[in-house]
PDB file of C-alpha atoms in Angstrom:
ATOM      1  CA  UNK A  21     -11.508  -5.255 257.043  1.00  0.00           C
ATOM      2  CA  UNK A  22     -11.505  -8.212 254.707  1.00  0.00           C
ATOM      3  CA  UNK A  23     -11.879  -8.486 251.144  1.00  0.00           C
ATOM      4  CA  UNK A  24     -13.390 -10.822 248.393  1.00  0.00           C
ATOM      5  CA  UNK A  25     -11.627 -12.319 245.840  1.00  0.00           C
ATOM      6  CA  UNK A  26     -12.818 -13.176 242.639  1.00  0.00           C
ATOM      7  CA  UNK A  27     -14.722 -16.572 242.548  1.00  0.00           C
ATOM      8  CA  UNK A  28     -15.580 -18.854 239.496  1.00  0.00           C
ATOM      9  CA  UNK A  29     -18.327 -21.394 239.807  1.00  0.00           C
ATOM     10  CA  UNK A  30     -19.316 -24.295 237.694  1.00  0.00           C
ATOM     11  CA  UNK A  31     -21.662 -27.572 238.686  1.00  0.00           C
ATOM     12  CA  UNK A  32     -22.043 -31.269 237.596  1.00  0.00           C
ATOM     13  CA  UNK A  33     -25.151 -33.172 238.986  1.00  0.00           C
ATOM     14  CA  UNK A  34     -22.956 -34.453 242.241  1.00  0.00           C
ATOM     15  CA  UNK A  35     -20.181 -31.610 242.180  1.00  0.00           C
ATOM     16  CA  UNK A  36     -19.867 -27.801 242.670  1.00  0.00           C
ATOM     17  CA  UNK A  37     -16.494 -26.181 241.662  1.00  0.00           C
ATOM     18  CA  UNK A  38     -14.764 -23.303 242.780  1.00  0.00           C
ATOM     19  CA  UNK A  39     -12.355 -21.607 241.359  1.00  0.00           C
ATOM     20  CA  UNK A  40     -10.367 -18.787 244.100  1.00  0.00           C
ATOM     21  CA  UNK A  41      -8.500 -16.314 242.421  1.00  0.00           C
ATOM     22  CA  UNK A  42      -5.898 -15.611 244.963  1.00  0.00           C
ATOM     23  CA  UNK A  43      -2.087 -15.339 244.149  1.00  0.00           C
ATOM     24  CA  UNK A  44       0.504 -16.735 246.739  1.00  0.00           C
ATOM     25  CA  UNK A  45      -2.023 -17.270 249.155  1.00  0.00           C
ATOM     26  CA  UNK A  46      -1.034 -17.899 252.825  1.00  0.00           C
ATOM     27  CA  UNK A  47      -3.143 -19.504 255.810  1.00  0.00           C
ATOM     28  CA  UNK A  48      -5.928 -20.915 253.474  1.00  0.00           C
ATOM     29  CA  UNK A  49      -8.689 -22.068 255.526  1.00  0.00           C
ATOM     30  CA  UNK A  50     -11.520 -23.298 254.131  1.00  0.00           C
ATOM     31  CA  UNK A  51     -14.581 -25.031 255.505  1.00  0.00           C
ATOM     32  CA  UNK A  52     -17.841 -26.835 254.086  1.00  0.00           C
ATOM     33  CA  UNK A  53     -21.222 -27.505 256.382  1.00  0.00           C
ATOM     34  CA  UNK A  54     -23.113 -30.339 255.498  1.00  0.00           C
ATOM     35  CA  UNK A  55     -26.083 -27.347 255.422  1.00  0.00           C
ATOM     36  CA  UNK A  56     -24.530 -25.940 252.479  1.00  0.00           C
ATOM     37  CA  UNK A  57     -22.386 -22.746 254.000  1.00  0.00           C
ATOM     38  CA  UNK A  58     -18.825 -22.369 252.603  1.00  0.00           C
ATOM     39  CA  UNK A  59     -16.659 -20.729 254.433  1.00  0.00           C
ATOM     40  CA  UNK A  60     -12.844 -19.385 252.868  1.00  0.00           C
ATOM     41  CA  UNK A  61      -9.933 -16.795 254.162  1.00  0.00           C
ATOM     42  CA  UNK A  62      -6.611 -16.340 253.403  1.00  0.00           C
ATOM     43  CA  UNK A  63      -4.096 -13.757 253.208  1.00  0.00           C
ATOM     44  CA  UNK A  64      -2.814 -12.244 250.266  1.00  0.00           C
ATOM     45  CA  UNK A  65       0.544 -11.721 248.987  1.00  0.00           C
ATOM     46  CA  UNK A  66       0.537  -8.059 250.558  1.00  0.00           C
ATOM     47  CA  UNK A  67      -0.916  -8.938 253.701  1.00  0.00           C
ATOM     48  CA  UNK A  68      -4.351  -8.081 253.229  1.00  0.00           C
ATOM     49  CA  UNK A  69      -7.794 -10.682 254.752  1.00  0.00           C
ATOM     50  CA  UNK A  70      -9.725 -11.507 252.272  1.00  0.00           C
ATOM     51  CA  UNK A  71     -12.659 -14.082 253.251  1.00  0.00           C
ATOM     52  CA  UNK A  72     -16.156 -14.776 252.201  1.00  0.00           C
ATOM     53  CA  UNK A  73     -19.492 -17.073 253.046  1.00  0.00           C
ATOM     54  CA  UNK A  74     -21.951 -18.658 250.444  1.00  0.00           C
ATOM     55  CA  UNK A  75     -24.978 -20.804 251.509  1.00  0.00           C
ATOM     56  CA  UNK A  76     -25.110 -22.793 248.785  1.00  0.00           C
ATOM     57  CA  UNK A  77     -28.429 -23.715 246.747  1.00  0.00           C
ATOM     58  CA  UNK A  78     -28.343 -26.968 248.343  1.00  0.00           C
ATOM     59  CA  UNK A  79     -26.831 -29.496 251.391  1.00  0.00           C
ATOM     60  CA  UNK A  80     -22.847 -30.202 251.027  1.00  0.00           C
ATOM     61  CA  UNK A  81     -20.629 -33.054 251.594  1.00  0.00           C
ATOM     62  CA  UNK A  82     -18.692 -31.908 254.687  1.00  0.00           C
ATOM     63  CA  UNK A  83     -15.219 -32.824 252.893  1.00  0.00           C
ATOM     64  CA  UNK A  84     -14.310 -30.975 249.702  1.00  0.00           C
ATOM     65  CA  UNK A  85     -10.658 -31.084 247.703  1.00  0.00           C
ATOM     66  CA  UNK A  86      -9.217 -28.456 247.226  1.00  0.00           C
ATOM     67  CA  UNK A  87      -6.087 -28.059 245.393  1.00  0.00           C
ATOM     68  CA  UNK A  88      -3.964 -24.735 246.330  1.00  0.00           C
ATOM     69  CA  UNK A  89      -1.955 -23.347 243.467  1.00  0.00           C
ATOM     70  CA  UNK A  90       0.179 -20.302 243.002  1.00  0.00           C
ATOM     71  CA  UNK A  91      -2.152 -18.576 241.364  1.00  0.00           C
ATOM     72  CA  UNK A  92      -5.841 -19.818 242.418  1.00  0.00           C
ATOM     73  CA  UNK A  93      -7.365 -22.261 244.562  1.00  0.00           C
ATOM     74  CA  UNK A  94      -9.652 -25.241 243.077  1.00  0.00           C
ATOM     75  CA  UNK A  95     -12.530 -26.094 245.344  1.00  0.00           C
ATOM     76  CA  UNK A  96     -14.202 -29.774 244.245  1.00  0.00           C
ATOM     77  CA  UNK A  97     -17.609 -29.477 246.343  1.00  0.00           C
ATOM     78  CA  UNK A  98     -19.403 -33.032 246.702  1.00  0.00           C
ATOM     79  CA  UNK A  99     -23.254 -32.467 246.568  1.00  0.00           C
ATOM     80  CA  UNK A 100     -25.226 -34.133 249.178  1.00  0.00           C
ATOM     81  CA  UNK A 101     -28.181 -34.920 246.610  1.00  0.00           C
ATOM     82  CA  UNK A 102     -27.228 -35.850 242.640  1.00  0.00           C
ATOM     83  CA  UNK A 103     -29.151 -33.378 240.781  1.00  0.00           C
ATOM     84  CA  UNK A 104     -28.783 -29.760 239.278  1.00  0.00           C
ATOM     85  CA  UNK A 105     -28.696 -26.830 240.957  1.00  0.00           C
ATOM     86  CA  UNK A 106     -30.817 -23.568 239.306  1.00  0.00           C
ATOM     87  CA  UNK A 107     -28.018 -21.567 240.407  1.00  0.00           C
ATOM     88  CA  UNK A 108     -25.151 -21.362 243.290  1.00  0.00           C
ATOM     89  CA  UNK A 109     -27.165 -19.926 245.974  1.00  0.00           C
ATOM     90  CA  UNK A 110     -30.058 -20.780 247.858  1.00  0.00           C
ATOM     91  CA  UNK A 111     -30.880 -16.856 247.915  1.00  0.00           C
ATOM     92  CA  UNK A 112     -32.738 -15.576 244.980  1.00  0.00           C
ATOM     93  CA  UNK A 113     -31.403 -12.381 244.993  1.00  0.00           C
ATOM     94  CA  UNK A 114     -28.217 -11.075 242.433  1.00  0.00           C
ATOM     95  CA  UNK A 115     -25.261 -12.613 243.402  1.00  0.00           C
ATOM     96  CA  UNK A 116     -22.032 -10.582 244.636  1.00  0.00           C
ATOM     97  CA  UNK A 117     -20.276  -8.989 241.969  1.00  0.00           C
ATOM     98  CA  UNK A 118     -16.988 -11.445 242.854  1.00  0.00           C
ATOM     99  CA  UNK A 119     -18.927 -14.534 241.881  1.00  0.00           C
ATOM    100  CA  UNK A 120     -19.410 -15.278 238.237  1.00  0.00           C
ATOM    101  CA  UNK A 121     -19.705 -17.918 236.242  1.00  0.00           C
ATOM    102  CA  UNK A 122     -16.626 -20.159 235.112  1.00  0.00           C
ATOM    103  CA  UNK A 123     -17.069 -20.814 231.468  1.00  0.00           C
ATOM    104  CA  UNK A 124     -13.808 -23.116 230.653  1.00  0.00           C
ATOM    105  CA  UNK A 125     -15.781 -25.916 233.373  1.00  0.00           C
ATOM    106  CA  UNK A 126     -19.511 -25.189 232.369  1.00  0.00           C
ATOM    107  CA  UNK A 127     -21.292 -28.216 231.108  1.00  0.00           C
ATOM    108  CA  UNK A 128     -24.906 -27.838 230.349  1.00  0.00           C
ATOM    109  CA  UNK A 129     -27.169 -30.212 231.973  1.00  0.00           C
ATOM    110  CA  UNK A 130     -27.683 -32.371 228.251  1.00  0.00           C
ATOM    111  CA  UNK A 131     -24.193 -32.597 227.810  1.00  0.00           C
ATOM    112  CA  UNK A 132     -23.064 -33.999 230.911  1.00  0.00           C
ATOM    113  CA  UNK A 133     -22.954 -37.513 229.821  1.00  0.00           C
ATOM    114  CA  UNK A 134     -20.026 -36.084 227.389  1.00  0.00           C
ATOM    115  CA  UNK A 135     -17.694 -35.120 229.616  1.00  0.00           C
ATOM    116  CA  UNK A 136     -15.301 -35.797 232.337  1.00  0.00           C
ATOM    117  CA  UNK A 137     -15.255 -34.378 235.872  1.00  0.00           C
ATOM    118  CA  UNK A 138     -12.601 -36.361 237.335  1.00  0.00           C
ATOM    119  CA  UNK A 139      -9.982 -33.512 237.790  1.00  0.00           C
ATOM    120  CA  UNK A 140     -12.062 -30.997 237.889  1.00  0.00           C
ATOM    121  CA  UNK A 141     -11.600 -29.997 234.241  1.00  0.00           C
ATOM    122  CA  UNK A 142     -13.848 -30.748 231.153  1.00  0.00           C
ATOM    123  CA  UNK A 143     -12.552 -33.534 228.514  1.00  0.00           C
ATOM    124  CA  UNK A 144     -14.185 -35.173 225.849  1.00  0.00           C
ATOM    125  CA  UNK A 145     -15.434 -38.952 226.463  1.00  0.00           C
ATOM    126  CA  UNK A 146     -17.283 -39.812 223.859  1.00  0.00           C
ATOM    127  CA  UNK A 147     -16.357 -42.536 221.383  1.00  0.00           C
ATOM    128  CA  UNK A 148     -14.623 -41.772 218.239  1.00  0.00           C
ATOM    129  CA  UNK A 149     -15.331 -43.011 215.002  1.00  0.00           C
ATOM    130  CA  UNK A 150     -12.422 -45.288 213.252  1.00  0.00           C
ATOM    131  CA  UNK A 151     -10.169 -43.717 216.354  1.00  0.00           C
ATOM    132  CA  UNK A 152      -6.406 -44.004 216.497  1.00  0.00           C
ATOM    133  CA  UNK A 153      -4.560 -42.346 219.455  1.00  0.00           C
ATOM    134  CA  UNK A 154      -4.705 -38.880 217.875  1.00  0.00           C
ATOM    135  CA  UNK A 155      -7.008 -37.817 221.196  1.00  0.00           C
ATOM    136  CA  UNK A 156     -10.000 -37.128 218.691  1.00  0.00           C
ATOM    137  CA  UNK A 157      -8.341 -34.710 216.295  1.00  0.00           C
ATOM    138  CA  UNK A 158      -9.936 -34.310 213.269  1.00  0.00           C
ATOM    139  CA  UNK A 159      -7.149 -34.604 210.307  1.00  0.00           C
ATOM    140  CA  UNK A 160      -8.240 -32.807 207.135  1.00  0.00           C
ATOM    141  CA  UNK A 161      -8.788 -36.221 205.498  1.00  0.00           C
ATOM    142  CA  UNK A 162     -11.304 -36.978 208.000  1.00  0.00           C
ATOM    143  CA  UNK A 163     -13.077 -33.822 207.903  1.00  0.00           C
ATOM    144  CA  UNK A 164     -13.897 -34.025 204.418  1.00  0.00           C
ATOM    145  CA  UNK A 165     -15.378 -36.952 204.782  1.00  0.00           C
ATOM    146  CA  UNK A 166     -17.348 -35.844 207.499  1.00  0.00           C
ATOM    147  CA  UNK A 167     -18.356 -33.044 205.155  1.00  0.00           C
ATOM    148  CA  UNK A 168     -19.341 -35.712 202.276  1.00  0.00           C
ATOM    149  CA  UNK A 169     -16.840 -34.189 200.088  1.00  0.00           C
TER     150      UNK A 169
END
């Protein structure tokens, strides 16, 4: 009998990511249908199957990049159609208990055009004002400006 790890999920208009939380995982197999249905399983550390299926809300590039760490595995799902999903899975009924929401790579819909989704991970891209290379820091100088003070 296999089990489920836990999975995060976060979207951008063309990508879905997932985020596996699998230690040390062995024999990762992993497989996308253009029709939307993920397939994962691995073994874990111990030995033990885990595996799961999602039919995604929408249709799937058949490629996705995945990146297999020690600790999780990063799933970069290309989206057949550029758009935004109203949630992960074309069934309207609750989701599994292992899928929730990954808040460190949520972007609302609005803010998209503010971030980055080139490695997967959320960065600022906006344009700073009177920038240096300080990565948009705010100094206490600045701030106080910014407050009118």
């Amino acid at each position: 009998m296999s089990r489920q790890p836990e999975v995060l999920w976060a979207q951008r208009s063309e990508k879905v990511y997932l985020t596996i939380s699998l230690p040390d995982a062995k024999d990762v197999s992993l497989k996308c249908d253009p029709d939307g249905v993920f397939n994962f399983s691995a073994v874990g550390v111990h030995g033990d199957s885990f595996s799961f299926t999602l039919q995604l809300f929408g249709n799937i590039s058949p490629e996705c990049k995945t990146n297999i760490g020690l600790r999780n595995i990063l799933c970069s799902i290309q989206k057949e159609k550029k758009g935004w999903w109203p949630r992960l899975l074309k069934s309207e009924d609750k989701p599994a208990p292992y899928l929730k929401v990954d808040w460190n790579k949520w972007c609302d819909e609005d803010d998209e055009e503010y971030y980055s989704d080139d490695d997967g991970g959320v960065a600022y891209t906006g344009e700073d004002d009177e920038s240096s290379d300080d990565g948009g820091m705010l100094y206490l100088p600045d701030l106080e400006k910014a407050r009118g003070n």
